[in-house]
GROMACS .gro file of N, CA and C in nm:
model
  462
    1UNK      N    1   0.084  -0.119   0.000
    1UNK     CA    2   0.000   0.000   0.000
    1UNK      C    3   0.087   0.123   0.000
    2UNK      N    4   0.036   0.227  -0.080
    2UNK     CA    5   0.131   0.363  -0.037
    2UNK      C    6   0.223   0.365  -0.194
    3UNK      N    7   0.238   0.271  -0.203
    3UNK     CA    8   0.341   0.245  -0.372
    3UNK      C    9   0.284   0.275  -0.474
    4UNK      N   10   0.402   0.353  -0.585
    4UNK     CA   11   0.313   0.446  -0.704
    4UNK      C   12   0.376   0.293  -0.767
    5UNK      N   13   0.277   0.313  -0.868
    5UNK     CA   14   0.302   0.231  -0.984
    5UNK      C   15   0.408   0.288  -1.090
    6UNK      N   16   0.516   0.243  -1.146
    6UNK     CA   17   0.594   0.265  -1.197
    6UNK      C   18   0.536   0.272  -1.357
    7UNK      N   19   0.506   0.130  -1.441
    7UNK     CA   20   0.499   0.092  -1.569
    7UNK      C   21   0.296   0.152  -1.583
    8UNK      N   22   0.259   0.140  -1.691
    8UNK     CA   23   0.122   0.112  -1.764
    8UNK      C   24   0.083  -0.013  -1.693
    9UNK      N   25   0.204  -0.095  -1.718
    9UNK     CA   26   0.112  -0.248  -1.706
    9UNK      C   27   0.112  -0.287  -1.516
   10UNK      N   28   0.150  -0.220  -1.437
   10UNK     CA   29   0.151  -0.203  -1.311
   10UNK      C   30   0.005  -0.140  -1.275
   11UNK      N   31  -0.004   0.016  -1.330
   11UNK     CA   32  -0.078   0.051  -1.301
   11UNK      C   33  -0.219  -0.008  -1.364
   12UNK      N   34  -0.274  -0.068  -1.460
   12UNK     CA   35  -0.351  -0.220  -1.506
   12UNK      C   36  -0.383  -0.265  -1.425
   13UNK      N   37  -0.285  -0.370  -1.370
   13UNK     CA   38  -0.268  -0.449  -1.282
   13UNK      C   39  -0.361  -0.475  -1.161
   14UNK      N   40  -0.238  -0.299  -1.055
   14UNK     CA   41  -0.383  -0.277  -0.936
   14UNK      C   42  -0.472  -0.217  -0.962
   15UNK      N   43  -0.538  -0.198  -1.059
   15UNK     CA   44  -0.655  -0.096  -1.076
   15UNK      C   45  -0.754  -0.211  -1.132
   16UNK      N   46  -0.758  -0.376  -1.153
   16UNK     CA   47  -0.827  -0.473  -1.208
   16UNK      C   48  -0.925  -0.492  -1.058
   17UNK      N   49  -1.056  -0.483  -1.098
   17UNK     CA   50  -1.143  -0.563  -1.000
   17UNK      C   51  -1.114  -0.699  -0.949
   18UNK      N   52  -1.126  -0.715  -0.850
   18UNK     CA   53  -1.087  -0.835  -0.807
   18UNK      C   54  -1.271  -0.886  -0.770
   19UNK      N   55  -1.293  -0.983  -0.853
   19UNK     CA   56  -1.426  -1.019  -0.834
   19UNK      C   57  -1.446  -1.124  -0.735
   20UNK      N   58  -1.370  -1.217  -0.680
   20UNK     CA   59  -1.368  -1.273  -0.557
   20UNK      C   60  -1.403  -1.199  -0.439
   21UNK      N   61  -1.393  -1.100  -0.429
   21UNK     CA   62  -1.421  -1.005  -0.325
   21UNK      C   63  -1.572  -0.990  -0.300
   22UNK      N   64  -1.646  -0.971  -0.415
   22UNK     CA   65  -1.766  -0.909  -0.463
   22UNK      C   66  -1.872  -0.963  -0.317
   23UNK      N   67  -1.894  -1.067  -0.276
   23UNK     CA   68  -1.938  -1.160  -0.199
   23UNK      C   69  -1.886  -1.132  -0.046
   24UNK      N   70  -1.751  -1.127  -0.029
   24UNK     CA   71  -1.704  -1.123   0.132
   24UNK      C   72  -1.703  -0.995   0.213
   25UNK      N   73  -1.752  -1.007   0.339
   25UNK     CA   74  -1.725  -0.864   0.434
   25UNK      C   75  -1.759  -0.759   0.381
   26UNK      N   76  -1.727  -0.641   0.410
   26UNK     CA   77  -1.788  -0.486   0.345
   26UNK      C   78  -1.840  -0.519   0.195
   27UNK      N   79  -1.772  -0.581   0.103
   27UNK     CA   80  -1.787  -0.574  -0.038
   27UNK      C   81  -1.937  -0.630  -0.059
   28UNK      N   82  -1.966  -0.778   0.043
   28UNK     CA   83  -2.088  -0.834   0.028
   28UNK      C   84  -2.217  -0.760   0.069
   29UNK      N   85  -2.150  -0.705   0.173
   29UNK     CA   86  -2.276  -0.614   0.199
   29UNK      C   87  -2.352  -0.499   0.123
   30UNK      N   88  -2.235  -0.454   0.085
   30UNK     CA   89  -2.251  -0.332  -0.018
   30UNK      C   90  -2.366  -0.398  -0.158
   31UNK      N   91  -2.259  -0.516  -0.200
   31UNK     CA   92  -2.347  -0.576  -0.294
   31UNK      C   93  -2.488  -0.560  -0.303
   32UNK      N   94  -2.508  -0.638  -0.143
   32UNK     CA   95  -2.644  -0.702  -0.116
   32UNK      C   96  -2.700  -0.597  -0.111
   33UNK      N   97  -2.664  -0.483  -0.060
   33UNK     CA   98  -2.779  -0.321  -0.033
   33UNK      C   99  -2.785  -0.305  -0.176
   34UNK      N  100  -2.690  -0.271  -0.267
   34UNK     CA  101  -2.748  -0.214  -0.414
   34UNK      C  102  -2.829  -0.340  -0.482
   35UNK      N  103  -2.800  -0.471  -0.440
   35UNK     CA  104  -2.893  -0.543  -0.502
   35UNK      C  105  -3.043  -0.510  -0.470
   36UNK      N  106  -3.090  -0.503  -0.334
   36UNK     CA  107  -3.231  -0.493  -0.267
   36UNK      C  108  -3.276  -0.316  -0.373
   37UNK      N  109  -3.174  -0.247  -0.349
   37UNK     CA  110  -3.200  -0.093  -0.437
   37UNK      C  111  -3.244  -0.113  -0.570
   38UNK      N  112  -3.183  -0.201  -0.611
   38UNK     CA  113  -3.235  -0.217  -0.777
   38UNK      C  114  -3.373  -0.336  -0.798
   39UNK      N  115  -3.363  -0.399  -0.705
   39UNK     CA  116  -3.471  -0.501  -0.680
   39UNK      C  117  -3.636  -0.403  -0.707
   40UNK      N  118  -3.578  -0.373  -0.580
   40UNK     CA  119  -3.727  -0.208  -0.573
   40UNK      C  120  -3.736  -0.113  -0.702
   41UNK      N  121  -3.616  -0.099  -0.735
   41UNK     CA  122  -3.676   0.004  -0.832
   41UNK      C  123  -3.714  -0.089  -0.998
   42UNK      N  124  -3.704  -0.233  -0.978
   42UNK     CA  125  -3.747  -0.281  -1.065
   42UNK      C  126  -3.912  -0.371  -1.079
   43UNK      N  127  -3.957  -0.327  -0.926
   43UNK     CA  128  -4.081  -0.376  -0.870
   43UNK      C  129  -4.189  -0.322  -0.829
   44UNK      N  130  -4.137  -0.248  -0.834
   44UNK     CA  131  -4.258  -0.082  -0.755
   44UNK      C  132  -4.236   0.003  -0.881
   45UNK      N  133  -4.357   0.023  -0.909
   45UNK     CA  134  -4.394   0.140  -0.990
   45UNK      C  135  -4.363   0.220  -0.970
   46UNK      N  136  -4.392   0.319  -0.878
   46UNK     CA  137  -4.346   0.446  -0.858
   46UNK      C  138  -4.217   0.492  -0.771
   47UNK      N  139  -4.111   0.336  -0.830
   47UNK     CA  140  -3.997   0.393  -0.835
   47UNK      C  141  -3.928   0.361  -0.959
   48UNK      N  142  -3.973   0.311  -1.047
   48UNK     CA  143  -3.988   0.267  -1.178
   48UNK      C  144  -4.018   0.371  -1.300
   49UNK      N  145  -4.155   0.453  -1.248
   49UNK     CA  146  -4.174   0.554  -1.357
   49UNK      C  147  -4.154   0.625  -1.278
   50UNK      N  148  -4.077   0.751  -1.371
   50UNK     CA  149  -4.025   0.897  -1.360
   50UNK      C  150  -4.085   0.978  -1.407
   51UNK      N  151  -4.173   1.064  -1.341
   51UNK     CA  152  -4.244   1.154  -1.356
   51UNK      C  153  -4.268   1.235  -1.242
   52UNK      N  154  -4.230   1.388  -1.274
   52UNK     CA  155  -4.190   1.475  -1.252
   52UNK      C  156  -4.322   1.565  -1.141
   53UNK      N  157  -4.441   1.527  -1.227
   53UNK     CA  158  -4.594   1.568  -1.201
   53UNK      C  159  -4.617   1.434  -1.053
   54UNK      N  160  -4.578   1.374  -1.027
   54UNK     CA  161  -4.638   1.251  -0.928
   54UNK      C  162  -4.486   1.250  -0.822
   55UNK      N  163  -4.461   1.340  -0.788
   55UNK     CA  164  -4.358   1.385  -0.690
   55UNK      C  165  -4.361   1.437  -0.614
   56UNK      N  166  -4.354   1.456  -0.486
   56UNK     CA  167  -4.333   1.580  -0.372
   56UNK      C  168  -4.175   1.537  -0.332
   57UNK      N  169  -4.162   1.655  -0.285
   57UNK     CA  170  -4.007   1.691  -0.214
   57UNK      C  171  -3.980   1.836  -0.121
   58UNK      N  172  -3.954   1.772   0.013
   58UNK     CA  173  -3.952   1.871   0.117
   58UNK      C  174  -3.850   1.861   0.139
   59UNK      N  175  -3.738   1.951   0.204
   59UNK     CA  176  -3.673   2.030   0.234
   59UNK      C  177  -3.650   2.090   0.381
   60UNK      N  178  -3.557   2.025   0.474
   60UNK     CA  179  -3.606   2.053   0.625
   60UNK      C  180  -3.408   2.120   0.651
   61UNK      N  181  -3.400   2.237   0.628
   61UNK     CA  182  -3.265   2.288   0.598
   61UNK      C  183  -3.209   2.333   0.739
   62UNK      N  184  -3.275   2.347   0.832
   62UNK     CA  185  -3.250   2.326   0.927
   62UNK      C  186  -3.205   2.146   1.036
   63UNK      N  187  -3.246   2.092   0.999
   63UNK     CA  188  -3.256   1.987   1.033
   63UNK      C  189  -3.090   1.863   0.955
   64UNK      N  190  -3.107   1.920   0.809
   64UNK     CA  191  -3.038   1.815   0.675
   64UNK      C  192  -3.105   1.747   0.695
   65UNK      N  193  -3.272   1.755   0.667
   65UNK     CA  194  -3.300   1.669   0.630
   65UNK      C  195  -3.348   1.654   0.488
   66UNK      N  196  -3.381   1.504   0.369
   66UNK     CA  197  -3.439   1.574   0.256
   66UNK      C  198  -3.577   1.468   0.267
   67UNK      N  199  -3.677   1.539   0.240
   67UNK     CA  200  -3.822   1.365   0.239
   67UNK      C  201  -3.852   1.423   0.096
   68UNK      N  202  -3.898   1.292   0.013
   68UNK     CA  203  -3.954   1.319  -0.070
   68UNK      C  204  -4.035   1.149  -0.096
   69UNK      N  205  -4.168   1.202  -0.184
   69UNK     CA  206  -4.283   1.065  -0.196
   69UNK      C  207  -4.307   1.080  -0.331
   70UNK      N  208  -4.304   0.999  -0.422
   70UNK     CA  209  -4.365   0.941  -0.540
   70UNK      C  210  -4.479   0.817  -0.537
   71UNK      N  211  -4.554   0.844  -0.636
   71UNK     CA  212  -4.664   0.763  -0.630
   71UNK      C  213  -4.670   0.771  -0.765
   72UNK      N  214  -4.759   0.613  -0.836
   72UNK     CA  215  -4.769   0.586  -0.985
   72UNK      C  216  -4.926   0.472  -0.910
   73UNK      N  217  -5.025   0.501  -1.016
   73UNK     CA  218  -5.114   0.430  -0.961
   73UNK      C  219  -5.177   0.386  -0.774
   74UNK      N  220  -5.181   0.251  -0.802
   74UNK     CA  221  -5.175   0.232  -0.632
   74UNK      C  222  -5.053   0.248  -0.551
   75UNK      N  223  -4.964   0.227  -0.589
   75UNK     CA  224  -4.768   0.221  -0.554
   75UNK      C  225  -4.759   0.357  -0.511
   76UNK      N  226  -4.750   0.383  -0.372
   76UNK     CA  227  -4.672   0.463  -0.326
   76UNK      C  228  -4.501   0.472  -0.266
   77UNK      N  229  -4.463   0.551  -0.264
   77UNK     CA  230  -4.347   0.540  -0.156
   77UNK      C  231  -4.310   0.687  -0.121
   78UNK      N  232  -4.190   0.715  -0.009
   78UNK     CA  233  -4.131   0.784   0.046
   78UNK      C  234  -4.034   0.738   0.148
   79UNK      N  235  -3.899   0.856   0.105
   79UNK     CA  236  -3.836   0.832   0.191
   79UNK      C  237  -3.804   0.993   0.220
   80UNK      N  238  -3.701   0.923   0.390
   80UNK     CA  239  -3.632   1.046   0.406
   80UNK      C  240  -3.534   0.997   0.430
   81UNK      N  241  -3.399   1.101   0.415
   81UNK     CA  242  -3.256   1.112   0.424
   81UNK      C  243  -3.235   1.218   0.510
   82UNK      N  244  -3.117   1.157   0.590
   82UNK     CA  245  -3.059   1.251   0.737
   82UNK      C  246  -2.948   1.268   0.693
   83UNK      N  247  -2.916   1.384   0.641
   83UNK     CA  248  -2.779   1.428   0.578
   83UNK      C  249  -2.667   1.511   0.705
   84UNK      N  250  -2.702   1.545   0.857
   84UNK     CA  251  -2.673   1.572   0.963
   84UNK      C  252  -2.619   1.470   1.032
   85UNK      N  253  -2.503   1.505   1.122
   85UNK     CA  254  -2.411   1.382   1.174
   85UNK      C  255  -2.516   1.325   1.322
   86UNK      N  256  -2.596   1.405   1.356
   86UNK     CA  257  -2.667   1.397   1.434
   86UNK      C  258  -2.868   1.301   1.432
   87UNK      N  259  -2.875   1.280   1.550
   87UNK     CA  260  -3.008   1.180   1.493
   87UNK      C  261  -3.103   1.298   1.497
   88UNK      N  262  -3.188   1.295   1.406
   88UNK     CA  263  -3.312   1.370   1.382
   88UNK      C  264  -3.425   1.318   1.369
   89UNK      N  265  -3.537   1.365   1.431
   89UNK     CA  266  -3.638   1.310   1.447
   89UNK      C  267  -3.782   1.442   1.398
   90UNK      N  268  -3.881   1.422   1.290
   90UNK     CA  269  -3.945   1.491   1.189
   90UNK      C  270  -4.070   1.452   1.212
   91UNK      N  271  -4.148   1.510   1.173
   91UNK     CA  272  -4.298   1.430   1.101
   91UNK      C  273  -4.312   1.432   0.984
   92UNK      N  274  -4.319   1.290   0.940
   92UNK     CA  275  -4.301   1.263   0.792
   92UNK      C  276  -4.420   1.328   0.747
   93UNK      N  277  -4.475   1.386   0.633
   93UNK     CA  278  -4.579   1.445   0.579
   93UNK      C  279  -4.629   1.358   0.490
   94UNK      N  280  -4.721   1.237   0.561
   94UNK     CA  281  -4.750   1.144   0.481
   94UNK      C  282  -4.920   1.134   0.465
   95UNK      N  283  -4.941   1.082   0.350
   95UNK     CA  284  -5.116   1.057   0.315
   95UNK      C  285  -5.173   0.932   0.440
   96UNK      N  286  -5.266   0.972   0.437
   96UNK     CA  287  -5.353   0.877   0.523
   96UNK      C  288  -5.301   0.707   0.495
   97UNK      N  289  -5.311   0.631   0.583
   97UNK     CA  290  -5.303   0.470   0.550
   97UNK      C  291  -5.189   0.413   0.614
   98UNK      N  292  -5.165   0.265   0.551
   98UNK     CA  293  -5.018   0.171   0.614
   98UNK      C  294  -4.943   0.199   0.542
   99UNK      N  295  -4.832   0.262   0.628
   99UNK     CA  296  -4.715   0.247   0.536
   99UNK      C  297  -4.583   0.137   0.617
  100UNK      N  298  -4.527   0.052   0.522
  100UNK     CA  299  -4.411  -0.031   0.568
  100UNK      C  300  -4.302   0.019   0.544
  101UNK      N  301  -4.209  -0.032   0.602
  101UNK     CA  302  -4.067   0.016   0.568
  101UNK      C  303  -4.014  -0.070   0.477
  102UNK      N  304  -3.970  -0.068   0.345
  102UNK     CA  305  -3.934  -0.162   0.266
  102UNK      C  306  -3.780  -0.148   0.259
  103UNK      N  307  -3.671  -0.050   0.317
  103UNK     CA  308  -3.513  -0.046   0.302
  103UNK      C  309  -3.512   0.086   0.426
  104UNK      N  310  -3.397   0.009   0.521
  104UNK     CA  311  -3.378   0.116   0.620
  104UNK      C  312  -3.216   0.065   0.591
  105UNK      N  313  -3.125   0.237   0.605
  105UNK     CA  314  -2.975   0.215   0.623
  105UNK      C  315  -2.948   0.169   0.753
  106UNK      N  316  -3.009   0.161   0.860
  106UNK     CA  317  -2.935   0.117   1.005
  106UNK      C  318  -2.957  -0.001   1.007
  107UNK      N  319  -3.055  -0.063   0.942
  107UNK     CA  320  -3.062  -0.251   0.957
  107UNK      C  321  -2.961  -0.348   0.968
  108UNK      N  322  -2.956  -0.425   1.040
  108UNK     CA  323  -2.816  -0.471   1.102
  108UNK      C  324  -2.755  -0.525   0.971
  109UNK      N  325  -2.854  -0.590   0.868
  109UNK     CA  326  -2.751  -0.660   0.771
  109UNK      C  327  -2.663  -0.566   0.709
  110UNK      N  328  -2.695  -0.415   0.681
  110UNK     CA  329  -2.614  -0.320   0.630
  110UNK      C  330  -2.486  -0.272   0.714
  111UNK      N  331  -2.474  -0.313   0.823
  111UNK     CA  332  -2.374  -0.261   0.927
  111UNK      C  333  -2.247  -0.346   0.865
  112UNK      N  334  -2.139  -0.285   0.901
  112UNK     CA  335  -2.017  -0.403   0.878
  112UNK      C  336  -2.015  -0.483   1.009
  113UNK      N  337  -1.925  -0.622   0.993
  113UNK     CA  338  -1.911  -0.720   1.003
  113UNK      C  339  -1.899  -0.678   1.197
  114UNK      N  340  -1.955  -0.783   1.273
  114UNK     CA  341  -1.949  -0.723   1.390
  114UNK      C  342  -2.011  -0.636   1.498
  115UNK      N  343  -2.057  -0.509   1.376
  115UNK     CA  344  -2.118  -0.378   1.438
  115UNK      C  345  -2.256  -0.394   1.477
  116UNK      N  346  -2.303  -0.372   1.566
  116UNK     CA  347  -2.461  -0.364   1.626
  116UNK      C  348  -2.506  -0.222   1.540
  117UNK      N  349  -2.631  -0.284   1.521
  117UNK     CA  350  -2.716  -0.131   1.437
  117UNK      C  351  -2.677  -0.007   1.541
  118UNK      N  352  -2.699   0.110   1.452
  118UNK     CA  353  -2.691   0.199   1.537
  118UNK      C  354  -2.761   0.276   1.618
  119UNK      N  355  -2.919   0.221   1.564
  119UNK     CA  356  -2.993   0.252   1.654
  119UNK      C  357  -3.140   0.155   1.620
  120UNK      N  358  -3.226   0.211   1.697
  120UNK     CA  359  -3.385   0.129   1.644
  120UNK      C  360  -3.428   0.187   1.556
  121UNK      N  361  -3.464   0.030   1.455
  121UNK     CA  362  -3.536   0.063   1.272
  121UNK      C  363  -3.645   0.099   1.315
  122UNK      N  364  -3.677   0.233   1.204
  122UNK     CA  365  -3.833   0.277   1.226
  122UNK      C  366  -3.918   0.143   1.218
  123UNK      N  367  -4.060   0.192   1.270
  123UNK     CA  368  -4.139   0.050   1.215
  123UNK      C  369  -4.240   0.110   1.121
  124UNK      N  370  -4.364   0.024   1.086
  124UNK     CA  371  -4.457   0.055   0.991
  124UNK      C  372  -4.565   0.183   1.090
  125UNK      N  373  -4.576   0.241   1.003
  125UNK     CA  374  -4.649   0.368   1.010
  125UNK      C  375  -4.815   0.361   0.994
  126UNK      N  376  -4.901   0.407   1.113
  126UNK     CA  377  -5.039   0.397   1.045
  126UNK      C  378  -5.096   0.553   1.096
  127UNK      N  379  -5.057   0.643   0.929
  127UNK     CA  380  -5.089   0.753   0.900
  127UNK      C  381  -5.225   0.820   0.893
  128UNK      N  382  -5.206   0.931   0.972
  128UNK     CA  383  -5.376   0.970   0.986
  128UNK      C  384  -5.356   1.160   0.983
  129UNK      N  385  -5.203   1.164   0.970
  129UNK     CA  386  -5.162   1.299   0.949
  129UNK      C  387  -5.001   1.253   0.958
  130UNK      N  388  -4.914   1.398   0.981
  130UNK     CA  389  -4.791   1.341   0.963
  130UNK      C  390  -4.753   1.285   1.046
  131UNK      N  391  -4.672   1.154   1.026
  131UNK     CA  392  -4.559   1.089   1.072
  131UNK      C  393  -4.485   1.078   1.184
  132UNK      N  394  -4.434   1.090   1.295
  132UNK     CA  395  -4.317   1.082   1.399
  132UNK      C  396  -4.235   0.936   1.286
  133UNK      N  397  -4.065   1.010   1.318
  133UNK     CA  398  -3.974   0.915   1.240
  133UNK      C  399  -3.856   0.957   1.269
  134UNK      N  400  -3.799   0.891   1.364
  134UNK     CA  401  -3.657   0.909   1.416
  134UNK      C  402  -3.542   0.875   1.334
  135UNK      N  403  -3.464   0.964   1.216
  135UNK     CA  404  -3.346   0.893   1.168
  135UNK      C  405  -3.199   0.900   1.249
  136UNK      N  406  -3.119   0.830   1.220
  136UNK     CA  407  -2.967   0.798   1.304
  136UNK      C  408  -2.927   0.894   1.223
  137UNK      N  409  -2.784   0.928   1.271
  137UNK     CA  410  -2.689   1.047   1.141
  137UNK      C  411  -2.689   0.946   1.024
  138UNK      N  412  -2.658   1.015   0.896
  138UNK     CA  413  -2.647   0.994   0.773
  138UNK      C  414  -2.734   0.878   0.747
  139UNK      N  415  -2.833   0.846   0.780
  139UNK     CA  416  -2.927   0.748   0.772
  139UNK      C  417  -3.048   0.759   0.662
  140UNK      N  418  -3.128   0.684   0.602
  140UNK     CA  419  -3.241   0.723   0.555
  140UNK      C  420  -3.317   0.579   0.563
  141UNK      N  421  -3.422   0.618   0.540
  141UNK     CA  422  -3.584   0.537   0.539
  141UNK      C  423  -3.631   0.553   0.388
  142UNK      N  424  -3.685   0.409   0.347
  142UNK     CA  425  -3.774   0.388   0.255
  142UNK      C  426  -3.919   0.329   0.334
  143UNK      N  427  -4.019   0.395   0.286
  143UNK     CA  428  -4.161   0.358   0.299
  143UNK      C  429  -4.251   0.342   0.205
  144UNK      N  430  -4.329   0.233   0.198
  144UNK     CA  431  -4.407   0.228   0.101
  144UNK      C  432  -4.541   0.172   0.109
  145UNK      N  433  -4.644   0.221   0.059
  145UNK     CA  434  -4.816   0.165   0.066
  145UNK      C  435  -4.864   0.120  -0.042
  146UNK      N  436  -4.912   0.076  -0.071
  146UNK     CA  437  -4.993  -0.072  -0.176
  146UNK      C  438  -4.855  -0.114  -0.254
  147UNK      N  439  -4.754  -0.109  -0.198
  147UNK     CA  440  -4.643  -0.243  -0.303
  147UNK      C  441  -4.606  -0.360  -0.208
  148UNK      N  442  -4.529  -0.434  -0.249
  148UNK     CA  443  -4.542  -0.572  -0.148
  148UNK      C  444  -4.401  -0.525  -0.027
  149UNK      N  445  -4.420  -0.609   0.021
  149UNK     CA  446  -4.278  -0.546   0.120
  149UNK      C  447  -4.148  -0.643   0.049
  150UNK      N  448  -3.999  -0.558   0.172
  150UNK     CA  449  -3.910  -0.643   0.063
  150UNK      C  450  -3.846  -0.772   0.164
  151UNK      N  451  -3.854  -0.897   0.067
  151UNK     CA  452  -3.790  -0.995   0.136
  151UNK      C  453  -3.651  -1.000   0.208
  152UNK      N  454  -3.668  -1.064   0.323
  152UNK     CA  455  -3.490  -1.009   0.414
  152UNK      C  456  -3.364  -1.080   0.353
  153UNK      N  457  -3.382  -1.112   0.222
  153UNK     CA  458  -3.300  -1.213   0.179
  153UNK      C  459  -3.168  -1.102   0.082
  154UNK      N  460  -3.060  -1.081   0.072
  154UNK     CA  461  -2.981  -1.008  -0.035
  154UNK      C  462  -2.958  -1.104  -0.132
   0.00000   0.00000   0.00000
């Protein structure tokens, strides 16, 4: 570590993915989160279609926080992101009904190897105005109403 590469074919060399990795410790995990990310956005509608008109997005600039909800048909969702090193806690500005959590960043499988979550995963929401929703620093929440929930499997 720390060593410049001298030749072209050096610098090649360490700069080749090592795909054995892809699977073990930090790398697997990582995997497994962008796998569940693309899972959803290949299963839920309204994270699927992009449209501009079927969007909200709030703005809590005091806080860092960002929420925003898309909906396509029955498929809702929303999340929020805690862009503050600190835990913040909001009222989500959500429509009436159940909402589940379908991807939280503090869930233990996302932690590295060892680490206890960092705090308690929101749970499912039964909305009748806005929200109470505690995020950890740099944390965010996915929620969603009429799509299926997501299996705990990566």
């Amino acid at each position: 570590a720390g060593q410049v590469a001298t030749t072209l074919e050096e610098t090649f060399e360490r700069s080749k993915l090592d795909l054995s990795l892809r699977r073990e410790g930090d790398h697997g995990v990582l995997l497994g989160f962008y796998t569940v990310l693309l899972r959803l956005r290949r299963t839920i509608p309204a994270l699927r279609r992009l449209d501009k008109d079927r969007m909200d997005v709030t703005g809590y600039e005091r806080e860092r926080v960002l929420v925003w909800r898309r909906w396509y048909d029955e498929s809702e969702v929303a999340a929020a992101f805690n862009f503050s090193d600190e835990p913040q806690t909001l009222a989500l500005p959500l429509p009436a009904g159940e909402w589940h959590v379908l991807l939280h960043s503090e869930d233990a499988r996302w932690q590295p190897a060892g680490e206890a979550p960092p705090g308690p995963a929101p749970g499912p929401i039964a909305a009748d105005g806005p929200a109470q929703v505690t995020l950890g620093p740099k944390a965010f929440v996915l929620y969603g109403r009429g799509v299926p929930a997501v299996e705990e499997t990566t």
